[in-house]
Tab-separated table of C-alpha atoms and ligand atoms in Angstrom:
chain	number	residue	atom	x	y	z
A	1	MET	CA	35.466	-14.733	-2.233
A	2	PRO	CA	31.847	-15.381	-3.274
A	3	MET	CA	29.472	-12.436	-3.518
A	4	ILE	CA	26.654	-14.296	-1.787
A	5	GLU	CA	27.271	-16.978	0.836
A	6	VAL	CA	24.308	-18.954	2.102
A	7	LYS	CA	25.579	-20.781	5.166
A	8	ASN	CA	23.668	-23.617	6.821
A	9	ILE	CA	20.373	-21.806	6.842
A	10	ARG	CA	17.138	-23.051	8.327
A	11	LYS	CA	13.857	-21.522	7.278
A	12	SER	CA	10.381	-22.627	8.312
A	13	PHE	CA	6.910	-21.273	7.835
A	14	GLY	CA	5.130	-22.601	10.913
A	15	SER	CA	5.615	-26.350	10.846
A	16	ASN	CA	6.624	-26.323	7.180
A	17	THR	CA	10.424	-26.466	7.067
A	18	VAL	CA	11.606	-25.215	3.688
A	19	PHE	CA	15.371	-25.247	4.347
A	20	ASP	CA	17.289	-27.153	6.969
A	21	ASP	CA	21.058	-26.749	7.037
A	22	PHE	CA	21.123	-25.499	3.448
A	23	SER	CA	24.276	-23.948	1.957
A	24	VAL	CA	25.224	-22.552	-1.420
A	25	ASN	CA	27.555	-19.835	-2.731
A	26	PHE	CA	27.230	-17.438	-5.641
A	27	ASP	CA	30.282	-15.922	-7.271
A	28	GLN	CA	31.161	-12.345	-8.089
A	29	SER	CA	30.212	-12.967	-11.694
A	30	GLY	CA	28.067	-15.176	-13.831
A	31	VAL	CA	24.482	-16.197	-14.353
A	32	THR	CA	23.006	-18.979	-12.259
A	33	VAL	CA	19.729	-20.534	-13.221
A	34	ILE	CA	17.756	-22.065	-10.359
A	35	LEU	CA	15.486	-24.927	-11.311
A	36	GLY	CA	13.209	-27.111	-9.277
A	37	PRO	CA	9.636	-28.269	-8.783
A	38	SER	CA	6.972	-26.015	-7.313
A	39	GLY	CA	7.154	-25.415	-3.567
A	40	THR	CA	10.784	-26.418	-3.109
A	41	GLY	CA	11.949	-23.038	-1.870
A	42	LYS	CA	13.308	-21.251	-4.947
A	43	SER	CA	11.464	-18.024	-4.203
A	44	THR	CA	12.176	-18.382	-0.501
A	45	LEU	CA	15.890	-18.637	-1.204
A	46	LEU	CA	15.923	-15.404	-3.217
A	47	ARG	CA	13.762	-13.647	-0.626
A	48	CYS	CA	16.059	-14.727	2.211
A	49	ILE	CA	19.073	-13.380	0.326
A	50	ASN	CA	17.711	-9.832	0.208
A	51	GLY	CA	16.054	-10.031	3.596
A	52	LEU	CA	12.417	-10.044	2.521
A	53	GLU	CA	12.196	-13.229	4.587
A	54	THR	CA	14.104	-13.735	7.816
A	55	ILE	CA	16.092	-16.909	8.378
A	56	ASP	CA	15.676	-19.016	11.519
A	57	ALA	CA	19.278	-20.239	11.759
A	58	GLY	CA	22.548	-20.095	9.861
A	59	ASP	CA	23.572	-16.967	8.021
A	60	ILE	CA	23.572	-15.323	4.627
A	61	LEU	CA	26.397	-12.950	3.728
A	62	VAL	CA	26.238	-10.555	0.807
A	63	ASP	CA	29.625	-8.918	0.268
A	64	SER	CA	30.422	-10.199	3.772
A	65	LEU	CA	27.423	-8.359	5.229
A	66	SER	CA	24.996	-10.504	7.212
A	67	VAL	CA	21.289	-10.278	6.383
A	68	LYS	CA	20.621	-10.834	10.072
A	69	GLU	CA	21.784	-7.308	10.849
A	70	LYS	CA	18.931	-4.930	10.080
A	71	ARG	CA	21.291	-2.071	9.342
A	72	ASN	CA	22.906	-4.089	6.527
A	73	LEU	CA	19.662	-4.618	4.656
A	74	ARG	CA	19.776	-1.390	2.690
A	75	GLU	CA	23.250	-2.044	1.382
A	76	ILE	CA	22.406	-5.665	0.613
A	77	ARG	CA	19.283	-4.643	-1.273
A	78	LEU	CA	21.183	-2.025	-3.230
A	79	ALA	CA	23.734	-4.696	-4.153
A	80	CYS	CA	21.051	-7.235	-5.099
A	81	GLY	CA	18.138	-5.826	-7.080
A	82	MET	CA	15.030	-7.970	-7.389
A	83	VAL	CA	12.366	-8.443	-10.013
A	84	PHE	CA	9.228	-10.389	-9.156
A	85	GLN	CA	6.905	-12.645	-11.079
A	86	GLN	CA	3.902	-10.380	-10.754
A	87	THR	CA	4.070	-6.806	-11.924
A	88	THR	CA	5.023	-4.405	-9.150
A	89	LEU	CA	5.201	-1.046	-10.881
A	90	PHE	CA	3.905	1.720	-8.621
A	91	PRO	CA	0.501	2.442	-10.154
A	92	HIS	CA	0.291	6.086	-9.066
A	93	LEU	CA	3.533	6.973	-10.870
A	94	ASP	CA	4.305	7.044	-14.560
A	95	VAL	CA	7.144	5.003	-16.014
A	96	LEU	CA	9.801	7.689	-15.592
A	97	GLU	CA	8.829	8.392	-11.968
A	98	ASN	CA	8.885	4.662	-11.215
A	99	LEU	CA	12.549	4.708	-12.176
A	100	VAL	CA	13.573	8.072	-10.805
A	101	ILE	CA	12.004	8.128	-7.350
A	102	SER	CA	14.225	5.572	-5.609
A	103	PRO	CA	17.700	6.864	-6.533
A	104	VAL	CA	16.529	10.399	-5.736
A	105	LYS	CA	15.066	9.449	-2.359
A	106	ILE	CA	17.561	6.825	-1.258
A	107	GLN	CA	20.850	7.704	-2.876
A	108	LYS	CA	20.125	11.446	-2.970
A	109	MET	CA	20.919	11.399	-6.657
A	110	ASP	CA	20.398	14.682	-8.439
A	111	ARG	CA	17.008	14.554	-10.139
A	112	LYS	CA	18.289	15.578	-13.530
A	113	GLU	CA	20.984	12.960	-13.395
A	114	ALA	CA	18.381	10.368	-12.400
A	115	VAL	CA	16.136	11.360	-15.308
A	116	ASP	CA	19.013	11.038	-17.761
A	117	LYS	CA	19.928	7.697	-16.353
A	118	ALA	CA	16.304	6.536	-16.493
A	119	ARG	CA	16.036	7.594	-20.156
A	120	ALA	CA	19.202	5.667	-20.990
A	121	LEU	CA	17.921	2.564	-19.223
A	122	LEU	CA	14.525	2.813	-20.902
A	123	ASP	CA	16.324	2.927	-24.239
A	124	LYS	CA	18.290	-0.097	-23.225
A	125	VAL	CA	15.139	-2.110	-22.472
A	126	GLY	CA	13.613	-0.936	-25.740
A	127	LEU	CA	11.076	1.431	-24.196
A	128	GLY	CA	12.540	4.822	-24.976
A	129	GLY	CA	9.697	7.284	-25.501
A	130	ARG	CA	7.383	5.532	-23.046
A	131	GLU	CA	8.449	7.720	-20.090
A	132	HIS	CA	4.988	9.034	-19.454
A	133	SER	CA	2.952	5.901	-19.896
A	134	LYS	CA	1.035	4.598	-16.921
A	135	HIS	CA	1.478	0.994	-15.990
A	136	ASN	CA	-1.996	0.023	-17.220
A	137	GLU	CA	-1.062	1.250	-20.691
A	138	LEU	CA	1.780	-1.260	-20.837
A	139	SER	CA	1.790	-4.932	-21.729
A	140	GLY	CA	2.983	-7.472	-19.196
A	141	GLY	CA	6.278	-7.810	-21.025
A	142	GLU	CA	6.808	-4.052	-21.103
A	143	GLN	CA	6.042	-3.841	-17.402
A	144	GLN	CA	8.648	-6.471	-16.632
A	145	ARG	CA	11.234	-4.694	-18.774
A	146	ILE	CA	10.519	-1.514	-16.846
A	147	ALA	CA	10.795	-3.408	-13.570
A	148	ILE	CA	14.248	-4.567	-14.718
A	149	ALA	CA	15.222	-1.012	-15.663
A	150	ARG	CA	13.899	0.201	-12.291
A	151	ALA	CA	16.061	-2.314	-10.466
A	152	MET	CA	19.087	-1.318	-12.579
A	153	MET	CA	18.632	2.338	-11.570
A	154	MET	CA	20.255	1.474	-8.241
A	155	ASN	CA	23.350	0.024	-9.950
A	156	PRO	CA	23.013	-3.402	-8.344
A	157	ARG	CA	25.844	-5.834	-8.962
A	158	ALA	CA	23.397	-8.724	-8.888
A	159	LEU	CA	19.795	-9.268	-9.939
A	160	LEU	CA	17.491	-11.726	-8.185
A	161	LEU	CA	14.929	-12.787	-10.774
A	162	ASP	CA	11.954	-14.816	-9.594
A	163	GLU	CA	10.140	-16.352	-12.565
A	164	ILE	CA	9.855	-12.954	-14.162
A	165	THR	CA	8.583	-14.314	-17.473
A	166	SER	CA	6.242	-17.020	-16.266
A	167	ALA	CA	3.156	-14.814	-16.596
A	168	LEU	CA	4.089	-13.723	-20.127
A	169	ASP	CA	3.334	-15.153	-23.544
A	170	PRO	CA	6.276	-16.520	-25.581
A	171	GLU	CA	6.798	-13.365	-27.605
A	172	MET	CA	6.977	-11.083	-24.581
A	173	THR	CA	9.106	-13.661	-22.797
A	174	ALA	CA	11.637	-13.514	-25.609
A	175	GLU	CA	11.832	-9.716	-25.357
A	176	VAL	CA	12.461	-9.861	-21.613
A	177	LEU	CA	15.057	-12.609	-21.949
A	178	ARG	CA	16.901	-10.593	-24.592
A	179	ILE	CA	17.271	-7.759	-22.083
A	180	LEU	CA	18.598	-10.145	-19.460
A	181	GLU	CA	21.079	-11.489	-21.960
A	182	LYS	CA	22.324	-7.953	-22.635
A	183	LEU	CA	22.696	-7.249	-18.932
A	184	ALA	CA	24.512	-10.522	-18.369
A	185	GLY	CA	26.882	-9.439	-21.119
A	186	ASP	CA	27.488	-6.228	-19.155
A	187	GLY	CA	28.625	-8.367	-16.231
A	188	VAL	CA	25.520	-8.211	-14.018
A	189	VAL	CA	25.446	-11.229	-11.705
A	190	MET	CA	22.138	-13.065	-11.960
A	191	LEU	CA	20.272	-15.582	-9.861
A	192	ALA	CA	17.375	-16.490	-12.066
A	193	VAL	CA	14.525	-18.785	-11.147
A	194	THR	CA	13.100	-19.697	-14.519
A	195	HIS	CA	11.667	-22.520	-16.534
A	196	GLU	CA	13.153	-21.127	-19.731
A	197	ILE	CA	15.567	-23.908	-20.603
A	198	SER	CA	16.747	-22.265	-23.800
A	199	PHE	CA	17.663	-19.151	-21.803
A	200	ALA	CA	19.573	-21.316	-19.345
A	201	GLN	CA	21.450	-23.042	-22.151
A	202	ARG	CA	22.273	-19.823	-23.949
A	203	VAL	CA	23.025	-17.417	-21.100
A	204	ALA	CA	23.649	-19.267	-17.842
A	205	ASP	CA	27.027	-20.348	-16.551
A	206	ARG	CA	25.690	-22.557	-13.838
A	207	VAL	CA	22.513	-24.457	-13.062
A	208	ILE	CA	21.377	-25.518	-9.629
A	209	PHE	CA	18.477	-27.839	-9.054
A	210	LEU	CA	16.543	-27.590	-5.808
A	211	GLU	CA	14.190	-30.184	-4.473
A	212	LYS	CA	12.473	-29.945	-1.092
A	213	GLY	CA	15.057	-27.454	0.092
A	214	ASN	CA	18.017	-29.586	-0.977
A	215	LEU	CA	20.616	-28.953	-3.624
A	216	VAL	CA	20.108	-31.983	-5.871
A	217	ALA	CA	22.420	-30.745	-8.598
A	218	ASP	CA	24.916	-27.933	-8.913
A	219	ALA	CA	26.869	-27.879	-12.149
A	220	SER	CA	28.041	-25.848	-15.084
A	221	VAL	CA	25.414	-25.515	-17.777
A	222	ASP	CA	27.207	-27.894	-20.079
A	223	ASP	CA	27.613	-30.550	-17.453
A	224	PHE	CA	24.057	-30.122	-16.297
A	225	PHE	CA	22.467	-30.546	-19.681
A	226	SER	CA	24.790	-33.273	-20.877
A	227	GLY	CA	25.535	-35.456	-17.892
A	228	ILE	CA	23.415	-34.824	-14.843
A	229	LYS	CA	20.206	-34.593	-16.754
A	230	SER	CA	20.480	-38.158	-17.887
A	231	ASN	CA	21.936	-39.471	-14.644
A	232	ASN	CA	19.184	-38.166	-12.407
A	233	GLU	CA	15.766	-39.530	-13.179
A	234	ARG	CA	13.862	-36.861	-11.246
A	235	ILE	CA	15.680	-34.039	-13.016
A	236	ALA	CA	15.146	-35.703	-16.359
A	237	ARG	CA	11.432	-35.990	-15.653
A	238	PHE	CA	11.282	-32.380	-14.440
A	239	LEU	CA	12.959	-31.087	-17.596
A	240	GLN	CA	10.697	-33.180	-19.744
A	241	ASN	CA	7.644	-31.790	-17.971
A	242	ILE	CA	8.596	-28.161	-18.360
A	243	SER	CA	9.654	-28.558	-21.978
A	244	GLN	CA	6.171	-29.907	-22.641
A	245	GLY	CA	4.850	-26.711	-21.011
B	1	MET	CA	-53.051	40.579	15.829
B	2	PHE	CA	-50.584	37.654	15.864
B	3	GLU	CA	-50.184	37.817	12.062
B	4	LYS	CA	-46.874	39.606	12.250
B	5	TYR	CA	-45.536	37.266	14.892
B	6	LEU	CA	-46.213	34.283	12.634
B	7	LYS	CA	-44.176	35.652	9.729
B	8	LEU	CA	-40.526	35.045	8.893
B	9	THR	CA	-38.454	38.192	9.168
B	10	ALA	CA	-35.009	39.407	8.182
B	11	TYR	CA	-34.018	38.800	11.763
B	12	ASP	CA	-34.915	35.129	11.295
B	13	ALA	CA	-32.648	34.935	8.287
B	14	VAL	CA	-29.718	36.143	10.367
B	15	PHE	CA	-30.744	33.708	13.097
B	16	LEU	CA	-30.695	30.843	10.581
B	17	LEU	CA	-27.366	31.955	9.217
B	18	GLU	CA	-25.849	31.936	12.676
B	19	ALA	CA	-27.302	28.520	13.368
B	20	THR	CA	-25.859	27.260	10.080
B	21	GLY	CA	-22.528	28.653	11.220
B	22	THR	CA	-22.791	26.750	14.483
B	23	SER	CA	-23.547	23.471	12.699
B	24	LEU	CA	-20.695	23.988	10.257
B	25	TRP	CA	-18.257	25.056	12.943
B	26	ILE	CA	-18.975	22.079	15.171
B	27	THR	CA	-18.766	19.735	12.202
B	28	LEU	CA	-15.533	21.214	10.849
B	29	VAL	CA	-13.742	21.200	14.179
B	30	SER	CA	-14.820	17.685	15.021
B	31	ILE	CA	-14.077	16.156	11.624
B	32	SER	CA	-10.631	17.761	11.742
B	33	ILE	CA	-9.852	16.354	15.172
B	34	GLY	CA	-11.548	13.086	14.229
B	35	THR	CA	-9.401	12.771	11.126
B	36	VAL	CA	-6.203	13.172	13.112
B	37	ILE	CA	-7.394	10.567	15.622
B	38	GLY	CA	-8.481	8.287	12.783
B	39	VAL	CA	-5.176	8.513	10.930
B	40	VAL	CA	-3.200	7.655	14.068
B	41	MET	CA	-5.549	4.847	15.140
B	42	GLY	CA	-5.764	3.506	11.590
B	43	ILE	CA	-1.983	3.292	11.342
B	44	LEU	CA	-1.758	1.618	14.765
B	45	ARG	CA	-4.365	-0.898	13.589
B	46	ASN	CA	-1.965	-1.833	10.790
B	47	SER	CA	0.958	-2.442	13.132
B	48	ARG	CA	2.626	-5.789	12.706
B	49	ASN	CA	2.684	-6.048	16.493
B	50	LYS	CA	-0.538	-7.892	17.400
B	51	LEU	CA	-0.954	-6.108	20.732
B	52	VAL	CA	-0.453	-2.642	19.265
B	53	SER	CA	-2.868	-3.365	16.443
B	54	ALA	CA	-5.549	-4.565	18.883
B	55	ILE	CA	-5.402	-1.628	21.286
B	56	PRO	CA	-7.307	0.867	19.072
B	57	LEU	CA	-10.249	-1.566	19.020
B	58	ILE	CA	-10.944	-0.684	22.655
B	59	TYR	CA	-11.705	2.810	21.414
B	60	ILE	CA	-13.164	2.041	18.004
B	61	GLU	CA	-15.667	-0.728	18.699
B	62	PRO	CA	-17.771	0.902	21.470
B	63	LEU	CA	-18.142	4.066	19.417
B	64	ARG	CA	-19.071	2.262	16.234
B	65	ASN	CA	-21.582	0.082	18.001
B	66	SER	CA	-23.680	2.584	19.902
B	67	PRO	CA	-25.884	5.473	18.819
B	68	LEU	CA	-24.224	8.874	18.595
B	69	ILE	CA	-27.013	10.354	20.670
B	70	THR	CA	-26.191	7.993	23.555
B	71	GLN	CA	-22.530	8.964	23.333
B	72	LEU	CA	-23.487	12.621	23.385
B	73	PHE	CA	-25.715	12.246	26.455
B	74	LEU	CA	-23.054	10.182	28.195
B	75	VAL	CA	-20.480	12.925	27.711
B	76	TYR	CA	-22.813	15.816	28.463
B	77	TYR	CA	-24.957	14.443	31.295
B	78	GLY	CA	-23.047	11.374	32.483
B	79	LEU	CA	-19.434	12.488	32.582
B	80	PRO	CA	-19.914	15.385	35.032
B	81	VAL	CA	-21.456	13.008	37.569
B	82	VAL	CA	-18.390	10.789	37.806
B	83	SER	CA	-15.653	13.277	36.967
B	84	GLY	CA	-16.985	16.470	38.441
B	85	ILE	CA	-16.085	18.229	35.199
B	86	VAL	CA	-19.066	20.061	33.798
B	87	LEU	CA	-18.778	20.575	30.060
B	88	ASP	CA	-20.640	23.270	28.218
B	89	SER	CA	-22.756	21.939	25.394
B	90	ASN	CA	-20.327	23.205	22.753
B	91	THR	CA	-17.377	21.328	24.211
B	92	ALA	CA	-19.420	18.203	24.831
B	93	ALA	CA	-20.636	18.260	21.241
B	94	ILE	CA	-17.162	18.679	19.801
B	95	ILE	CA	-15.618	15.989	22.023
B	96	THR	CA	-18.327	13.493	21.168
B	97	LEU	CA	-18.412	14.172	17.446
B	98	SER	CA	-14.599	14.143	17.224
B	99	LEU	CA	-14.322	10.789	18.963
B	100	ASN	CA	-17.149	9.414	16.877
B	101	THR	CA	-15.629	10.606	13.599
B	102	GLY	CA	-12.249	9.270	14.737
B	103	ALA	CA	-13.651	5.793	15.264
B	104	PHE	CA	-15.170	5.600	11.803
B	105	PHE	CA	-12.142	7.214	10.189
B	106	SER	CA	-9.824	4.654	11.839
B	107	VAL	CA	-11.697	1.890	10.108
B	108	LEU	CA	-11.543	3.633	6.712
B	109	MET	CA	-7.823	4.229	7.189
B	110	HIS	CA	-7.162	0.674	8.339
B	111	ASN	CA	-9.053	-0.856	5.421
B	112	SER	CA	-7.473	1.449	2.863
B	113	ILE	CA	-3.948	0.569	3.987
B	114	LYS	CA	-4.830	-3.103	4.099
B	115	ALA	CA	-6.147	-2.933	0.545
B	116	ILE	CA	-2.719	-2.092	-0.904
B	117	PRO	CA	-1.115	-5.314	-2.170
B	118	GLY	CA	1.817	-6.595	-0.113
B	119	ALA	CA	3.776	-6.771	-3.368
B	120	GLN	CA	3.891	-2.957	-3.391
B	121	TRP	CA	5.615	-2.986	-0.008
B	122	GLU	CA	8.056	-5.639	-1.152
B	123	ALA	CA	8.870	-3.841	-4.394
B	124	GLY	CA	9.750	-0.718	-2.406
B	125	LEU	CA	11.775	-2.600	0.203
B	126	ALA	CA	13.648	-4.523	-2.498
B	127	LEU	CA	14.717	-1.197	-4.031
B	128	GLY	CA	16.364	-0.290	-0.727
B	129	HIS	CA	13.668	1.878	0.864
B	130	SER	CA	13.032	1.723	4.595
B	131	ARG	CA	9.526	0.743	5.715
B	132	LEU	CA	8.814	4.385	6.501
B	133	SER	CA	9.995	5.493	3.075
B	134	VAL	CA	7.858	2.841	1.369
B	135	PHE	CA	4.885	3.974	3.426
B	136	ILE	CA	5.321	7.657	2.594
B	137	ASN	CA	6.320	7.384	-1.056
B	138	PHE	CA	4.304	4.410	-2.280
B	139	ILE	CA	1.606	3.386	0.168
B	140	VAL	CA	0.184	6.764	1.203
B	141	PRO	CA	-0.514	7.964	-2.360
B	142	GLN	CA	-2.316	4.717	-3.078
B	143	VAL	CA	-4.189	4.871	0.218
B	144	MET	CA	-5.365	8.408	-0.586
B	145	ARG	CA	-7.049	7.193	-3.712
B	146	LEU	CA	-9.221	4.864	-1.689
B	147	LEU	CA	-9.562	7.043	1.378
B	148	VAL	CA	-10.420	10.533	0.134
B	149	PRO	CA	-13.846	9.854	-1.371
B	150	GLN	CA	-14.867	7.694	1.571
B	151	ALA	CA	-13.667	10.335	4.009
B	152	ILE	CA	-15.787	13.033	2.369
B	153	THR	CA	-18.809	10.769	2.530
B	154	LEU	CA	-18.104	10.307	6.236
B	155	TYR	CA	-17.765	14.076	6.702
B	156	ILE	CA	-21.133	14.701	5.051
B	157	ASN	CA	-22.664	12.082	7.275
B	158	GLN	CA	-21.147	13.722	10.348
B	159	LEU	CA	-22.588	17.096	9.338
B	160	GLN	CA	-25.993	15.490	9.291
B	161	CYS	CA	-25.373	13.713	12.580
B	162	SER	CA	-24.360	17.028	14.119
B	163	SER	CA	-28.087	17.809	14.233
B	164	PHE	CA	-28.169	15.721	17.423
B	165	VAL	CA	-26.378	18.504	19.275
B	166	SER	CA	-29.692	20.375	19.245
B	167	LEU	CA	-30.699	17.924	21.979
B	168	ILE	CA	-28.152	19.261	24.452
B	169	GLY	CA	-29.209	22.836	24.033
B	170	LEU	CA	-27.008	24.056	21.221
B	171	ILE	CA	-28.700	26.314	18.730
B	172	ASP	CA	-27.571	24.566	15.597
B	173	LEU	CA	-29.496	24.439	12.367
B	174	THR	CA	-31.968	21.815	13.515
B	175	LYS	CA	-32.617	23.581	16.814
B	176	ALA	CA	-33.162	26.850	14.954
B	177	GLY	CA	-35.670	25.072	12.754
B	178	ASN	CA	-37.468	23.833	15.822
B	179	ILE	CA	-37.658	27.308	17.333
B	180	LEU	CA	-38.938	28.916	14.149
B	181	ASN	CA	-41.389	26.113	13.621
B	182	LEU	CA	-42.896	26.546	17.077
B	183	ARG	CA	-43.254	30.251	16.526
B	184	THR	CA	-44.582	30.352	12.982
B	185	MET	CA	-46.589	27.125	13.066
B	186	ARG	CA	-45.551	26.372	9.510
B	187	PRO	CA	-43.807	23.017	9.692
B	188	PHE	CA	-43.775	22.354	5.973
B	189	LEU	CA	-42.172	25.665	5.090
B	190	ILE	CA	-39.647	25.650	7.926
B	191	TRP	CA	-38.528	22.058	7.516
B	192	THR	CA	-38.280	22.489	3.769
B	193	ILE	CA	-35.912	25.387	4.390
B	194	MET	CA	-33.881	23.261	6.840
B	195	PHE	CA	-33.792	20.410	4.383
B	196	ALA	CA	-32.618	22.785	1.645
B	197	ILE	CA	-29.820	24.238	3.766
B	198	TYR	CA	-28.425	20.821	4.700
B	199	PHE	CA	-28.724	19.755	1.097
B	200	ILE	CA	-27.055	22.870	-0.284
B	201	ILE	CA	-24.052	22.264	1.973
B	202	SER	CA	-23.848	18.514	1.480
B	203	TYR	CA	-24.453	18.204	-2.231
B	204	PRO	CA	-21.457	20.252	-3.417
B	205	LEU	CA	-19.316	18.295	-0.972
B	206	SER	CA	-20.440	15.002	-2.412
B	207	GLN	CA	-19.710	16.395	-5.881
B	208	LEU	CA	-16.287	17.436	-4.613
B	209	ALA	CA	-15.785	13.878	-3.403
B	210	LYS	CA	-16.426	12.711	-6.949
B	211	LYS	CA	-14.005	15.265	-8.397
B	212	LEU	CA	-11.286	14.370	-5.920
B	213	GLU	CA	-11.912	10.741	-6.595
B	214	GLN	CA	-11.077	11.367	-10.254
B	215	LYS	CA	-8.125	13.544	-9.359
B	216	VAL	CA	-6.419	11.005	-7.124
B	217	ALA	CA	-7.518	8.136	-9.349
B	218	PHE	CA	-5.218	5.779	-11.168
B	219	SER	CA	-6.031	2.274	-12.145
B	220	TYR	CA	-4.394	-0.924	-11.157
C	301	ATP	N1	4.790	-16.423	3.241
C	301	ATP	C1	4.668	-17.748	3.385
C	301	ATP	N2	3.923	-18.252	4.383
C	301	ATP	C2	3.788	-19.577	4.548
C	301	ATP	N3	4.347	-20.491	3.751
C	301	ATP	C3	5.100	-20.059	2.722
C	301	ATP	C4	5.295	-18.659	2.484
C	301	ATP	N4	6.081	-18.521	1.398
C	301	ATP	C5	6.374	-19.780	0.981
C	301	ATP	N5	5.794	-20.691	1.774
C	301	ATP	C6	5.915	-22.154	1.650
C	301	ATP	O1	7.276	-22.446	1.535
C	301	ATP	C7	7.489	-23.463	0.573
C	301	ATP	C8	8.445	-22.962	-0.475
C	301	ATP	O2	7.800	-21.929	-1.194
C	301	ATP	P1	8.488	-21.171	-2.391
C	301	ATP	O3	7.559	-20.101	-2.806
C	301	ATP	O4	9.849	-20.758	-1.997
C	301	ATP	O5	8.578	-22.285	-3.490
C	301	ATP	P2	9.035	-22.166	-5.010
C	301	ATP	O6	10.101	-23.165	-5.199
C	301	ATP	O7	9.323	-20.759	-5.334
C	301	ATP	O8	7.731	-22.652	-5.765
C	301	ATP	P3	7.081	-22.140	-7.133
C	301	ATP	O9	7.824	-22.789	-8.242
C	301	ATP	O10	5.674	-22.629	-7.051
C	301	ATP	O11	7.189	-20.651	-7.140
C	301	ATP	C9	6.120	-23.841	0.036
C	301	ATP	O12	5.702	-24.991	0.734
C	301	ATP	C10	5.273	-22.665	0.389
C	301	ATP	O13	3.962	-23.076	0.624
C	302	MG	MG1	8.388	-19.272	-6.501
C-alpha cells in the first residue's frame, strides 16, 4: 500500500484551478523528485499533502488517514515533516530550542531526551557545537540544515522538501544535498521539489514532471533521464533551461 | 498679611503627593483594564472569520476617532441622563480611560500579530502544533517584542491624558496644580512643579520601555 495516496483532487485559488482530477501515489520508501515549470502546482501539491492547503474535491490519504479530517492532521504532519524554501527558524529561540520545543510540547518527550536527540541530529547535519547560535548568526545553508534537523526531531517517515536549496549558493546547496542524501540512505521517504538535476540523478528513485497541474511524466530516474527526456520536447526544453541556470 | 497664605507649605506637599497618587491610581487601573480589553479585541481582530474580526471595530473606531475629553463628558454627564445611573467622577474616569486605552491597545495588538510572517505559523503547524500551540509558543513571544515598547509608550501617553479627569472634579495632579496656582498666584513655579512631577514619572518609564525593548529583542 502506498504511504501517500492523492486521489482525484481538485484545488483552486479563486478562479485559478491548479489541480483538477489529479492523482498520484507515493510509496513507503524512496526519493521522488518533483520537477516542473513555475506555477504548475508543485508547492501546492506538497502543501495539500500535509494539510497546509485544503482540497476542494477528491481525497489525500497519508497512511490511510484522510487530510480532510481535521483530527488526522497532527498525525499526518508528524508522519510527513516539511522544510520550506525560505528560512523558518523561530527567531526568538536559539538553535537547540528550535529543535527541542516541538517534541517536548507535542510528544511530551522528556526534555533531557530531546536535548540529547537534538545534539545527535545537529552532529548529523554537521552543526554540532552550534546549539546556542541564533538564527541570524547562521548562513542560509546552515539554517536549512537546522530546519531539516528540526523536522527530523519528530521522527517523520517522510520529508516534504519545497525547493529548499533554491535560495542558496552552490556551495551551501551541496552541503544541504549531502544531508538529504544521508537521510535518504537511512530510509527517509522524500518528496523533493528541486531543480538540482545532479541530486535527482544521484539520489532519486523516481521523477515526476508536473505541468499545469497534470502529471506529464512519471518514471524511474533512469528512464526519465534516458528516454522521456528526449521524447518530450517540453521536458527537454525545461531541463535545458534549468541546467543553464 | 496675606504673605503666609501665598506660600507653599508642608501641607501642600502632602496635598500634591495625594494628587499624584490619584493620577497614578487612575492611570494604573485603567491601563490594566485597557490592556486586557486590548488583548482580547486585538486577538478577535486577527480572527480568520471576517465577521468576528470586524466586530471589534464597532468599539475601536469611535474611541480612536474622538477626543478623550468628549468621551469623558459623555460618560460622566451624558450617560446618567439616558441610563439613570449616576457615576461618581472616579468611576467615570476609570471607565472612560480603560475603554480608551483598550481601543488603542487593540490596534497595537492587531498590528503586532499581523506583522509576524505567515511562514512562522506554517512552520509551527507543519511540525504538528495546533494553531493554539503555535500562537502560544511561537507567535506570542515574537508579538511581545513588537508590542511591549509600544504599549509602554501608550501607557505614558495615557498617564498624561489622565489630566483630563481634573475637568470632572477629580483632584488629580493637574487639578491640584490649578488649586495651588489660584491660591499662591505663582503660575510659573506651580506649573514647573507639575511639569517636573509628570516628567519624573514618565521619563523612567520610557527608559524602561527601551530596556525591555532590548530584553525582548531578537533580530530577524
Ligand atoms: N495562497 C495562494 N493564493 C492564491 N493563489 C495561489 C496561492 N498559492 C499558489 N497559488 C497559485 O497556484 C498556482 C500554483 O502555485 P504553486 O506555488 O503550487 O506553483 P509551483 O509549481 O510551486 O511554482 P514555483 O516553481 O514558482 O514555486 C500558481 O498559479 C499560484 O499563483
Ligand atoms: Mg513552489
